[in-house]
Coordinates of C-alpha atoms in Angstrom, one line a residue:
X1 CA 47.0 78.9 249.7
X2 CA 47.5 79.5 246.0
X3 CA 45.1 77.6 243.7
X4 CA 47.3 74.6 242.7
X5 CA 45.9 71.2 242.1
X6 CA 47.6 67.9 242.9
X7 CA 48.1 64.6 240.9
X8 CA 50.1 61.4 241.6
X9 CA 52.4 61.1 238.6
X10 CA 54.4 58.1 237.4
X11 CA 57.5 57.7 239.4
X12 CA 60.7 55.7 238.9
X13 CA 63.7 54.7 241.0
X14 CA 66.5 57.3 241.0
X15 CA 69.8 56.7 239.4
X16 CA 73.0 56.8 241.5
X17 CA 74.0 60.5 241.6
X18 CA 77.7 59.6 241.5
X19 CA 77.2 58.0 238.1
X20 CA 75.9 61.1 236.3
X21 CA 77.8 61.7 233.1
X22 CA 79.4 65.0 232.2
X23 CA 79.5 66.1 235.8
X24 CA 82.4 66.6 238.2
X25 CA 82.9 64.0 240.9
X26 CA 80.1 64.1 243.4
X27 CA 81.5 65.4 246.8
X28 CA 80.7 63.4 249.9
X29 CA 77.6 64.5 251.8
X30 CA 79.2 66.3 254.7
X31 CA 79.4 69.9 255.7
X32 CA 82.4 71.8 254.4
X33 CA 83.5 75.4 255.0
X34 CA 86.2 77.1 253.0
X35 CA 87.3 80.5 251.7
X36 CA 88.3 81.1 248.1
X37 CA 87.9 83.7 245.4
X38 CA 86.9 86.3 248.0
X39 CA 84.0 84.2 249.3
X40 CA 83.1 82.1 252.4
X41 CA 81.7 78.9 250.9
X42 CA 79.6 76.5 253.0
X43 CA 78.8 73.2 251.2
X44 CA 76.0 70.8 252.1
X45 CA 74.1 73.0 254.4
X46 CA 71.0 71.0 255.5
X47 CA 67.8 72.9 255.0
X48 CA 64.8 71.4 256.9
X49 CA 61.4 71.3 255.2
X50 CA 58.0 71.3 256.9
X51 CA 57.6 67.5 256.8
X52 CA 61.0 66.8 258.3
X53 CA 62.8 66.2 255.0
X54 CA 66.3 67.7 254.6
X55 CA 67.5 69.1 251.4
X56 CA 71.1 70.4 250.8
X57 CA 72.4 73.7 249.6
X58 CA 75.7 75.4 249.0
X59 CA 76.0 79.0 250.3
X60 CA 78.3 81.7 249.1
X61 CA 78.9 84.9 251.1
X62 CA 81.5 87.7 250.9
X63 CA 84.6 87.2 253.1
X64 CA 85.0 89.3 256.2
X65 CA 82.5 91.5 258.0
X66 CA 80.6 92.2 254.8
X67 CA 79.4 88.6 254.8
X68 CA 78.3 88.4 258.4
X69 CA 75.2 90.6 258.6
X70 CA 72.6 92.5 256.6
X71 CA 73.0 90.4 253.4
X72 CA 70.3 89.9 250.8
X73 CA 70.2 86.5 249.2
X74 CA 69.8 85.4 245.6
X75 CA 68.4 81.8 245.5
X76 CA 69.2 79.5 242.6
X77 CA 66.9 76.4 242.7
X78 CA 67.4 73.7 240.1
X79 CA 67.8 70.0 239.5
X80 CA 71.2 70.0 237.7
X81 CA 73.5 69.5 240.7
X82 CA 74.8 72.2 242.9
X83 CA 78.3 70.6 242.6
X84 CA 78.3 71.2 238.8
X85 CA 80.3 74.4 238.9
X86 CA 82.3 75.6 236.0
X87 CA 82.8 78.5 233.6
X88 CA 83.0 76.0 230.7
X89 CA 79.6 74.4 231.0
X90 CA 78.0 75.9 228.0
X91 CA 78.4 74.6 224.4
X92 CA 80.7 76.6 222.2
X93 CA 77.8 77.4 219.9
X94 CA 76.0 79.1 222.8
X95 CA 78.1 82.2 222.6
X96 CA 78.8 82.4 226.3
X97 CA 82.1 84.0 227.0
X98 CA 83.8 81.9 229.8
X99 CA 86.0 84.8 230.7
X100 CA 82.9 86.6 232.1
X101 CA 82.2 83.7 234.6
X102 CA 83.9 82.4 237.6
X103 CA 84.5 78.7 238.1
X104 CA 81.8 78.7 240.8
X105 CA 79.0 79.4 238.4
X106 CA 76.0 77.0 238.6
X107 CA 74.4 75.9 235.3
X108 CA 71.9 78.7 234.2
X109 CA 72.3 80.5 237.6
X110 CA 74.0 83.6 239.1
X111 CA 77.8 83.7 239.4
X112 CA 78.4 83.8 243.2
X113 CA 81.8 85.6 242.7
X114 CA 80.3 88.4 240.7
X115 CA 77.4 88.9 243.1
X116 CA 79.5 88.4 246.2
X117 CA 81.7 91.3 245.3
X118 CA 78.5 93.4 245.1
X119 CA 77.3 92.5 248.6
X120 CA 75.0 89.5 248.0
X121 CA 74.8 86.0 249.3
X122 CA 74.0 83.3 246.8
X123 CA 72.5 79.9 247.7
X124 CA 72.4 77.0 245.2
X125 CA 69.9 74.3 246.2
X126 CA 69.4 70.7 245.2
X127 CA 65.6 70.2 245.5
X128 CA 63.9 67.4 247.3
X129 CA 64.9 64.1 245.8
X130 CA 67.6 65.6 243.6
X131 CA 71.2 64.3 243.9
X132 CA 71.7 63.8 247.7
X133 CA 68.8 65.7 249.0
X134 CA 66.3 63.5 250.8
X135 CA 62.9 62.4 249.5
X136 CA 61.4 61.9 246.1
X137 CA 61.9 64.4 243.3
X138 CA 58.8 66.2 242.1
X139 CA 59.0 68.0 238.7
X140 CA 57.3 71.4 239.4
X141 CA 53.8 71.5 241.0
X142 CA 52.7 72.2 244.5
X143 CA 55.2 70.0 246.4
X144 CA 58.2 71.7 244.8
X145 CA 56.6 75.1 245.3
X146 CA 56.1 74.4 249.0
X147 CA 59.6 73.1 249.4
X148 CA 61.0 76.3 247.8
X149 CA 58.8 78.4 250.1
X150 CA 60.4 76.6 253.2
X151 CA 63.9 77.1 251.9
X152 CA 63.3 80.9 251.3
X153 CA 62.1 81.4 254.8
X154 CA 64.9 79.3 256.3
X155 CA 67.6 81.3 254.6
X156 CA 65.9 84.6 255.5
X157 CA 66.1 83.6 259.2
X158 CA 69.8 83.1 259.3
X159 CA 72.0 85.5 261.3
X160 CA 73.8 87.0 258.2
X161 CA 70.5 87.7 256.3
X162 CA 68.7 91.0 256.0
X163 CA 65.5 89.0 255.6
X164 CA 65.1 89.6 251.9
X165 CA 65.4 87.0 249.2
X166 CA 65.3 87.3 245.4
X167 CA 65.4 84.7 242.7
X168 CA 67.1 84.6 239.3
X169 CA 68.1 82.1 236.7
X170 CA 67.3 80.6 233.3
X171 CA 64.8 77.9 232.3
X172 CA 64.2 75.6 235.2
X173 CA 65.7 78.2 237.6
X174 CA 63.1 80.6 236.2
X175 CA 60.1 78.3 236.2
X176 CA 60.4 77.6 239.9
X177 CA 59.9 81.3 240.5
X178 CA 56.5 81.1 238.8
X179 CA 55.5 78.3 241.2
X180 CA 56.7 79.6 244.5
X181 CA 55.8 83.3 244.1
X182 CA 52.0 82.6 244.3
X183 CA 52.5 81.0 247.7
X184 CA 53.8 84.4 248.9
X185 CA 56.7 83.5 251.1
X186 CA 57.2 86.7 253.2
X187 CA 60.9 86.9 252.6
X188 CA 60.6 86.6 248.8
X189 CA 60.5 90.3 247.6
X190 CA 61.5 90.2 243.9
X191 CA 61.9 87.6 241.1
X192 CA 63.8 87.6 237.8
X193 CA 62.6 84.7 235.6
X194 CA 64.8 84.6 232.6
X195 CA 63.0 82.5 230.0
X196 CA 60.9 79.6 231.1
X197 CA 57.7 78.0 229.7
X198 CA 54.6 78.4 231.9
X199 CA 52.2 76.1 230.1
X200 CA 53.4 72.6 230.4
X201 CA 51.2 71.1 227.8
X202 CA 51.2 73.8 225.0
X203 CA 54.9 74.9 225.3
X204 CA 56.9 72.0 226.6
X205 CA 55.2 68.7 225.7
X206 CA 52.6 69.0 222.9
X207 CA 53.0 71.8 220.4
X208 CA 49.6 72.3 219.0
X209 CA 48.8 68.8 220.2
X210 CA 51.8 67.2 218.4
X211 CA 54.0 65.4 220.9
X212 CA 57.5 66.8 221.3
X213 CA 60.0 63.9 221.1
X214 CA 63.4 65.5 221.1
X215 CA 63.9 67.7 224.2
X216 CA 61.6 66.0 226.7
X217 CA 63.3 62.6 226.8
X218 CA 66.6 64.4 227.3
X219 CA 65.2 66.7 230.0
X220 CA 63.6 63.8 231.7
X221 CA 67.0 62.0 231.8
X222 CA 68.6 65.1 233.3
X223 CA 66.5 64.9 236.4
X224 CA 66.8 61.2 237.2
X225 CA 69.8 61.4 239.6
X226 CA 68.5 60.7 243.1
X227 CA 68.8 58.6 246.2
X228 CA 65.0 58.3 246.2
X229 CA 62.5 58.2 243.3
X230 CA 62.0 60.8 240.6
X231 CA 59.1 61.8 238.4
X232 CA 59.3 60.1 235.0
X233 CA 58.4 63.1 233.0
X234 CA 58.8 61.4 229.6
X235 CA 56.5 58.5 230.7
X236 CA 53.9 61.0 232.1
X237 CA 53.9 63.0 229.0
X238 CA 53.3 60.0 226.8
X239 CA 50.6 58.7 229.2
X240 CA 48.5 61.9 229.0
X241 CA 48.1 63.0 225.3
X242 CA 45.2 65.3 226.2
X243 CA 44.9 67.9 228.9
X244 CA 43.6 66.3 232.1
X245 CA 44.3 66.4 235.8
X246 CA 48.0 65.6 235.3
X247 CA 48.5 68.8 233.2
X248 CA 46.3 70.8 235.6
X249 CA 48.6 69.8 238.4
X250 CA 51.3 71.7 236.5
X251 CA 49.2 74.8 236.0
X252 CA 50.4 78.0 237.7
X253 CA 48.2 80.6 239.3
X254 CA 50.2 83.4 237.7
X255 CA 47.6 86.0 238.6
X256 CA 48.4 85.5 242.3
X257 CA 52.0 86.7 241.8
X258 CA 52.1 90.2 243.3
X259 CA 55.8 91.0 244.0
X260 CA 58.1 93.0 241.7
X261 CA 59.1 90.9 238.6
X262 CA 61.7 91.5 236.0
X263 CA 60.9 89.1 233.2
X264 CA 63.1 88.4 230.2
X265 CA 62.2 86.4 227.0
X266 CA 63.9 85.8 223.6
X267 CA 62.3 85.7 220.2
X268 CA 64.8 82.9 219.5
X269 CA 63.1 80.3 221.8
X270 CA 60.4 79.3 219.3
X271 CA 59.2 76.0 220.7
X272 CA 60.3 76.2 224.3
X273 CA 60.3 79.3 226.5
X274 CA 59.2 82.3 224.5
X275 CA 55.4 82.0 224.6
X276 CA 55.3 81.1 228.3
X277 CA 57.6 83.8 229.5
X278 CA 55.5 86.5 227.8
X279 CA 52.3 84.9 229.0
X280 CA 53.7 84.8 232.6
X281 CA 54.4 88.5 232.5
X282 CA 51.0 89.3 231.0
X283 CA 49.1 87.4 233.6
X284 CA 51.1 88.3 236.7
X285 CA 49.2 90.4 239.2
X286 CA 52.3 92.4 240.1
X287 CA 51.9 96.2 240.1
X288 CA 55.6 96.5 239.4
X289 CA 56.7 94.3 236.5
X290 CA 58.9 94.7 233.5
X291 CA 59.3 92.7 230.3
X292 CA 62.3 92.6 228.1
X293 CA 62.2 90.6 224.8
X294 CA 65.5 90.3 222.9
X295 CA 66.5 88.3 219.9
X296 CA 69.9 86.9 221.1
X297 CA 71.2 83.6 222.3
X298 CA 69.6 83.2 225.8
X299 CA 72.6 82.0 227.8
X300 CA 75.0 84.5 226.3
X301 CA 72.4 87.2 226.9
X302 CA 71.9 86.2 230.6
X303 CA 75.6 86.4 231.4
X304 CA 76.6 89.5 229.3
X305 CA 77.7 92.6 231.3
X306 CA 74.7 94.7 230.3
X307 CA 72.2 92.0 231.5
X308 CA 74.0 91.5 234.8
X309 CA 74.1 95.3 235.5
X310 CA 70.4 95.5 234.8
X311 CA 69.7 92.6 237.2
X312 CA 71.9 94.4 239.8
X313 CA 69.9 97.6 239.5
X314 CA 66.7 95.6 239.9
X315 CA 67.8 93.6 243.0
X316 CA 69.7 96.6 244.6
X317 CA 66.4 98.5 244.4
X318 CA 64.2 95.8 246.0
X319 CA 66.7 93.8 248.2
X320 CA 68.9 96.7 249.4
X321 CA 66.6 99.7 249.2
X322 CA 69.0 101.6 246.9
X323 CA 67.9 104.3 244.5
X324 CA 68.4 102.9 241.0
X325 CA 67.0 103.5 237.5
X326 CA 64.4 100.8 237.9
X327 CA 61.5 103.2 238.3
X328 CA 62.4 104.8 235.0
X329 CA 62.4 101.6 233.1
X330 CA 59.7 101.3 230.4
X331 CA 57.2 98.5 231.1
X332 CA 58.3 96.7 228.0
X333 CA 61.5 96.7 225.9
X334 CA 61.8 94.8 222.7
X335 CA 64.3 94.2 219.9
X336 CA 62.9 94.7 216.4
X337 CA 65.0 92.3 214.3
X338 CA 66.4 92.7 210.9
X339 CA 68.4 89.5 210.9
X340 CA 70.5 87.5 213.3
X341 CA 72.8 89.9 215.1
X342 CA 71.0 93.0 213.9
X343 CA 68.1 94.6 215.7
X344 CA 66.9 97.9 217.1
X345 CA 65.9 98.2 220.8
X346 CA 62.7 100.1 221.5
X347 CA 60.6 101.0 224.6
X348 CA 56.9 100.1 224.7
X349 CA 54.0 100.6 227.1
X350 CA 52.5 97.1 226.9
X351 CA 52.3 93.8 225.1
X352 CA 50.8 93.2 222.6
X353 CA 51.4 96.7 221.3
X354 CA 48.3 98.8 221.6
X355 CA 48.7 100.4 218.1
X356 CA 48.8 97.0 216.3
X357 CA 46.9 96.9 213.1
X358 CA 45.8 93.3 212.7
X359 CA 45.8 92.8 208.9
X360 CA 44.5 89.8 207.0
X361 CA 46.9 88.6 204.3
X362 CA 44.9 86.2 202.1
X363 CA 46.4 82.9 200.8
X364 CA 46.2 82.2 197.1
X365 CA 47.2 78.6 196.5
X366 CA 47.1 78.9 192.8
X367 CA 49.8 81.6 192.8
X368 CA 51.5 80.7 196.0
X369 CA 51.0 84.3 197.4
X370 CA 49.8 86.3 200.3
X371 CA 47.8 89.4 199.4
X372 CA 45.8 92.1 201.1
X373 CA 43.0 91.3 198.7
X374 CA 41.1 88.1 199.1
X375 CA 41.1 86.0 195.9
X376 CA 37.7 85.6 194.4
X377 CA 38.4 82.3 192.8
X378 CA 39.1 79.0 194.7
X379 CA 42.3 77.1 194.4
X380 CA 44.2 74.5 196.2
X381 CA 47.8 73.6 197.2
X382 CA 48.5 69.9 197.4
X383 CA 51.7 68.4 199.0
X384 CA 52.9 65.0 200.1
X385 CA 52.4 65.1 203.8
X386 CA 55.7 63.4 204.7
X387 CA 58.1 65.2 202.4
X388 CA 56.3 68.1 200.6
X389 CA 55.3 71.7 201.5
X390 CA 53.3 74.6 200.4
X391 CA 54.6 78.2 200.5
X392 CA 52.9 81.6 200.3
X393 CA 54.8 84.8 199.7
X394 CA 54.2 88.5 199.9
X395 CA 56.8 91.0 198.7
X396 CA 56.4 94.3 200.7
X397 CA 56.3 97.4 198.6
X398 CA 57.2 99.6 201.6
X399 CA 59.0 99.1 204.9
X400 CA 56.8 96.9 207.1
X401 CA 57.1 95.9 210.8
X402 CA 55.4 92.8 212.0
X403 CA 55.5 92.6 215.8
X404 CA 53.2 90.5 217.9
X405 CA 51.2 87.3 217.5
X406 CA 50.3 85.9 214.1
X407 CA 47.4 83.6 213.4
X408 CA 47.1 81.4 210.4
X409 CA 43.6 80.2 209.3
X410 CA 43.8 77.2 206.9
X411 CA 41.1 75.1 205.2
X412 CA 42.7 71.6 205.3
X413 CA 41.7 68.4 203.6
X414 CA 43.3 65.0 203.7
X415 CA 43.0 62.3 201.1
X416 CA 43.5 59.3 203.4
X417 CA 43.9 58.6 207.1
X418 CA 42.1 60.5 209.9
X419 CA 44.4 63.3 211.0
X420 CA 47.0 65.8 209.8
X421 CA 50.0 67.3 211.6
X422 CA 50.6 70.9 210.4
X423 CA 53.9 72.6 210.9
X424 CA 54.2 76.3 210.0
X425 CA 57.1 78.7 209.7
X426 CA 57.1 82.4 209.0
X427 CA 60.3 83.3 207.2
X428 CA 62.0 86.4 205.8
X429 CA 63.6 86.5 202.3
X430 CA 65.9 89.3 201.3
X431 CA 65.5 91.4 198.2
X432 CA 67.3 88.7 196.2
X433 CA 64.9 86.0 197.5
X434 CA 67.5 84.4 199.8
X435 CA 66.5 83.1 203.3
X436 CA 67.4 85.6 206.0
X437 CA 68.3 83.8 209.2
X438 CA 67.5 84.7 212.8
X439 CA 68.9 83.5 216.1
X440 CA 67.3 80.2 216.9
X441 CA 67.3 78.6 220.3
X442 CA 70.7 79.3 222.0
X443 CA 72.9 78.0 219.2
X444 CA 71.9 78.9 215.6
X445 CA 71.6 82.0 213.3
X446 CA 69.6 80.3 210.5
X447 CA 66.2 80.3 212.2
X448 CA 62.7 81.5 211.3
X449 CA 60.7 84.6 212.1
X450 CA 58.2 82.5 214.0
X451 CA 56.9 78.9 214.3
X452 CA 53.5 77.3 214.8
X453 CA 52.1 73.8 215.0
X454 CA 48.7 72.1 215.1
X455 CA 47.4 68.5 215.0
X456 CA 44.2 69.0 213.0
X457 CA 42.1 66.8 215.4
X458 CA 43.0 69.3 218.2
X459 CA 41.4 72.2 216.3
X460 CA 38.7 72.9 218.9
X461 CA 39.2 76.4 220.4
X462 CA 38.8 77.5 224.0
X463 CA 36.3 80.4 223.6
X464 CA 37.2 81.8 227.0
X465 CA 40.9 82.1 226.3
X466 CA 41.1 82.7 222.6
X467 CA 41.6 86.2 221.2
X468 CA 40.9 87.4 217.6
X469 CA 44.7 87.5 217.2
X470 CA 45.6 84.3 219.0
X471 CA 43.8 81.0 219.1
X472 CA 44.0 78.9 222.2
X473 CA 43.0 75.2 221.7
X474 CA 41.4 73.1 224.4
X475 CA 43.3 69.9 223.8
X476 CA 40.7 68.0 225.7
X477 CA 39.3 66.0 222.8
X478 CA 40.2 64.8 219.3
X479 CA 37.9 65.5 216.3
X480 CA 39.3 63.3 213.7
X481 CA 39.2 64.2 210.0
X482 CA 37.2 62.6 207.2
X483 CA 39.1 62.1 203.9
X484 CA 37.7 64.4 201.2
X485 CA 36.2 66.9 203.7
X486 CA 37.9 70.3 204.2
X487 CA 37.8 71.8 207.7
X488 CA 39.0 75.2 209.0
X489 CA 41.9 75.2 211.5
X490 CA 43.4 78.2 213.3
X491 CA 47.1 77.9 214.1
X492 CA 48.9 80.1 216.6
X493 CA 52.3 81.3 215.5
X494 CA 54.5 82.2 218.5
X495 CA 55.2 85.9 218.9
X496 CA 57.9 87.7 217.1
X497 CA 59.2 91.1 216.0
X498 CA 60.7 91.6 212.5
X499 CA 61.3 94.5 210.2
X500 CA 60.9 94.0 206.4
X501 CA 62.3 96.5 204.1
X502 CA 60.7 97.4 200.8
X503 CA 61.4 94.6 198.4
X504 CA 61.8 91.9 201.1
X505 CA 59.5 89.0 201.4
X506 CA 57.4 87.3 204.2
X507 CA 57.0 83.7 203.4
X508 CA 54.6 81.2 205.1
X509 CA 55.7 77.6 204.9
X510 CA 53.2 74.8 205.6
X511 CA 54.3 71.1 205.7
X512 CA 53.7 67.9 207.6
X513 CA 57.0 67.7 209.6
X514 CA 59.6 69.8 211.4
X515 CA 60.8 72.6 209.2
X516 CA 64.1 73.0 211.0
X517 CA 65.9 69.8 211.8
X518 CA 69.6 70.6 212.0
X519 CA 70.1 70.3 215.8
X520 CA 73.4 68.9 217.0
X521 CA 73.3 65.7 219.1
X522 CA 72.3 66.3 222.8
X523 CA 71.4 70.0 222.3
X524 CA 68.0 71.1 223.6
X525 CA 66.0 71.5 220.4
X526 CA 62.3 70.7 219.8
X527 CA 61.6 67.7 217.5
X528 CA 58.4 65.9 216.6
X529 CA 58.8 62.4 215.2
X530 CA 55.5 60.7 216.3
X531 CA 53.3 62.0 213.5
X532 CA 49.9 61.1 212.1
X533 CA 50.3 62.0 208.4
X534 CA 49.6 59.9 205.4
X535 CA 49.1 60.7 201.7
X536 CA 48.6 64.3 200.7
X537 CA 47.5 67.4 202.5
X538 CA 45.3 69.8 200.6
X539 CA 45.1 73.6 201.5
X540 CA 42.0 75.3 200.0
X541 CA 42.1 79.1 199.5
X542 CA 39.9 81.8 197.9
X543 CA 36.1 82.1 197.4
X544 CA 34.3 80.3 200.2
X545 CA 37.6 79.4 201.9
X546 CA 38.9 82.2 204.1
X547 CA 42.4 80.9 204.4
X548 CA 44.6 83.9 205.6
X549 CA 47.4 85.0 207.8
X550 CA 46.3 87.6 210.4
X551 CA 49.5 89.7 210.7
X552 CA 50.2 92.2 213.5
X553 CA 51.5 95.2 211.5
X554 CA 52.9 98.1 213.4
X555 CA 52.4 101.5 211.8
X556 CA 55.3 103.9 211.5

């Protein structure tokens, strides 16, 4: 048994699945078999779980003899409704080309038509308690992992199966792979998690200890459609502001994953999936694992032809035993970005890059600069915590690549109150001093190089997990501030890869609220509106104050 823990979360009554907005009409819960678009389609197949609960799946297989025997299966497991099939599901800003998808494509999952033509079965499952599946819905954790284990084994035992199952998908459809793989279902032979957080507290709910208030309520509402009860994720998050047994019940024993894994992350997902995807790859025990990190819009990237062909090579190798190029893949591929839509792909041997030169760039509040030389004199930057900011710039005199994890050490003082919420952005300015935008989430091109956050009372570090180049905070206690007293805080900036040409600027922005706030209504976008600021923040630099940015500079 993998080392999961359990916890009884806050539950709530499910909402009638037939009332879900922005979904096609919910089909009746009866078995249906049809043939269309070159596939045999079986809807509402009952999948039995170990405790007698039945969950429901839709299965897609190639028509004719090709679909009757020796088929590998790709499993798409998610809470968004297996009936929600369309090639128009993604927002126009996402960049997804609907012409690349069939009308049978599940949200964030594999297109059954594309895969069926290539000799795969695809199963799309409504988990326990989701939609018309029986039971109560559990949002990740051991129960959902065990249910997924049972479904994998059930599908592998069917007459048409070759006994091999793979998993692929984005976000929720990726995270479930982290949870089930440590349980080692015999039929699960390869996974392809395509962007999903793996640390519930630090990446999903509390960025640096600051509660996330934009995406979580929306995500919680998306999983409320059930004939039973569902976890009230938003209520649970608010009820547990510090790491405790609730959060530990969501922890994943990633080291116990030992099957081949093709893992994909995006520099654009600052505040949701980026950090956790890379951490999942780093911690996995798999002997065969690959990491790709791109800088593009995540859904568009998942469905583009090159990405699908790369997934096909991966699954053909492990689910069909074919000879493909997988064994020639480099362990890591990254895109080194110049700006949104412009990047250079490069092969690497590991992450973080072993040749990284961690270089302190010292903050000088008096001049608003970053410098390789520590200022001897002390100075301070003072800004109004609810509307002001401090900025620190360095203009590079030669081409410079920053790839990896940045750490910002600040000496912070407050004038009143007992806490401070600190928001940090690393930005790029062109040679004319204009902001250079990068792809941000799945929608925008005006984003930062990287983001970081910290509630100052959460500054205590975990000495077992922290590295010189990346602080990890315990988030198990609050050490409130005293007005007039400066304290050191270490802020993790999420990983990034950016090229600065000579004459271009790296800017560090520090303020007391979200730096990027232009999200459209109903788009998944991190926001933080429950803050603890008052009065002014004061940043001390120079002399006895070692405020600096530790930058991961990559030599030519």
